[in-house]
Amino acid sequence: MKDNVDIHVVLATPQDMDDFHTDPVEAAERLNFILHGVYDNADEDIDTERLERILHYTWEEWHRNASLLDIDDDELLDWVDHTLATWDDADNSEFY
């Protein structure tokens, strides 16, 4: 169940992004936008462990990504939709 996951636990801070981005405040906001997108767009009855894995994958995929500040909101939301739709088909085992 989605309600069992506290999204605030996985949100980024500027300190998390400081080593990887020239504007860590904006980078944290962008990563948090993606994390909220995953959480908000996940089915209400999603398995708790599955949602936690997707959020972890999202963090690992984006927190060091140099393109994070260059990608617009629509493209990020497309990534969220794609990730949620294809999670079962993807091999993301290295992230959890």
Short mmCIF file of C-alpha atoms in Angstrom, two decimals:
data_model
loop_
_atom_site.label_atom_id
_atom_site.label_comp_id
_atom_site.label_asym_id
_atom_site.label_seq_id
_atom_site.Cartn_x
_atom_site.Cartn_y
_atom_site.Cartn_z
CA MET A 1 0.00 0.00 0.00
CA LYS A 2 1.26 3.41 -0.97
CA ASP A 3 0.24 4.91 2.37
CA ASN A 4 2.86 2.75 4.11
CA VAL A 5 5.68 4.63 2.37
CA ASP A 6 6.79 7.99 3.79
CA ILE A 7 7.98 9.95 0.77
CA HIS A 8 9.76 12.44 3.02
CA VAL A 9 12.30 9.79 3.98
CA VAL A 10 13.68 9.60 0.43
CA LEU A 11 13.61 13.26 -0.55
CA ALA A 12 16.92 14.88 -1.45
CA THR A 13 18.59 17.78 0.29
CA PRO A 14 21.09 20.17 -1.27
CA GLN A 15 23.82 18.47 0.77
CA ASP A 16 22.98 15.17 -0.97
CA MET A 17 23.55 16.80 -4.34
CA ASP A 18 26.52 19.04 -3.53
CA ASP A 19 29.22 16.68 -4.84
CA PHE A 20 27.52 16.10 -8.19
CA HIS A 21 25.84 19.35 -9.28
CA THR A 22 26.87 23.00 -9.62
CA ASP A 23 23.49 24.09 -8.23
CA PRO A 24 22.72 21.57 -5.48
CA VAL A 25 19.54 23.39 -4.38
CA GLU A 26 18.01 23.19 -7.85
CA ALA A 27 19.26 19.62 -8.28
CA ALA A 28 17.57 18.57 -5.04
CA GLU A 29 14.34 20.23 -6.16
CA ARG A 30 14.50 18.43 -9.51
CA LEU A 31 15.16 15.03 -7.92
CA ASN A 32 12.35 15.62 -5.44
CA PHE A 33 10.06 16.49 -8.36
CA ILE A 34 10.82 13.08 -9.88
CA LEU A 35 10.43 11.24 -6.56
CA HIS A 36 7.08 12.92 -5.93
CA GLY A 37 6.08 12.04 -9.50
CA VAL A 38 6.79 8.37 -8.84
CA TYR A 39 4.91 8.43 -5.55
CA ASP A 40 1.95 10.43 -6.83
CA ASN A 41 1.54 8.38 -10.01
CA ALA A 42 1.92 4.96 -8.39
CA ASP A 43 -1.30 3.00 -7.90
CA GLU A 44 -2.85 3.45 -4.49
CA ASP A 45 -2.67 -0.31 -3.88
CA ILE A 46 0.94 -0.74 -5.04
CA ASP A 47 2.93 -3.19 -2.95
CA THR A 48 4.96 -1.29 -0.35
CA GLU A 49 8.20 -3.09 -1.17
CA ARG A 50 7.74 -2.49 -4.89
CA LEU A 51 7.23 1.25 -4.39
CA GLU A 52 10.26 1.43 -2.10
CA ARG A 53 12.35 -0.32 -4.78
CA ILE A 54 11.16 2.06 -7.49
CA LEU A 55 11.93 5.08 -5.32
CA HIS A 56 15.37 3.69 -4.54
CA TYR A 57 15.98 3.06 -8.24
CA THR A 58 14.84 6.61 -9.02
CA TRP A 59 17.28 8.03 -6.48
CA GLU A 60 20.18 5.96 -7.85
CA GLU A 61 19.29 6.78 -11.45
CA TRP A 62 19.04 10.55 -11.00
CA HIS A 63 21.03 11.88 -8.04
CA ARG A 64 24.34 11.87 -9.94
CA ASN A 65 22.88 12.42 -13.39
CA ALA A 66 24.56 15.44 -14.98
CA SER A 67 21.48 16.06 -17.16
CA LEU A 68 19.16 16.49 -14.19
CA LEU A 69 19.09 20.28 -14.43
CA ASP A 70 18.65 20.29 -18.21
CA ILE A 71 15.59 18.07 -18.61
CA ASP A 72 12.16 19.70 -18.58
CA ASP A 73 9.27 18.63 -16.37
CA ASP A 74 7.32 16.90 -19.15
CA GLU A 75 10.28 14.72 -20.05
CA LEU A 76 10.84 13.82 -16.41
CA LEU A 77 7.19 12.89 -16.01
CA ASP A 78 7.46 10.77 -19.16
CA TRP A 79 10.37 8.97 -17.50
CA VAL A 80 8.23 8.44 -14.39
CA ASP A 81 5.35 7.03 -16.43
CA HIS A 82 7.68 4.76 -18.39
CA THR A 83 9.41 3.50 -15.24
CA LEU A 84 6.14 2.71 -13.49
CA ALA A 85 4.72 1.01 -16.60
CA THR A 86 7.77 -1.13 -17.35
CA TRP A 87 9.08 -1.88 -13.85
CA ASP A 88 8.19 -5.58 -14.00
CA ASP A 89 9.93 -5.98 -17.37
CA ALA A 90 13.12 -4.11 -16.44
CA ASP A 91 16.21 -5.58 -14.81
CA ASN A 92 16.76 -3.22 -11.91
CA SER A 93 18.18 -5.82 -9.54
CA GLU A 94 21.49 -3.96 -9.20
CA PHE A 95 19.71 -1.16 -7.33
CA TYR A 96 18.22 -3.24 -4.50
#
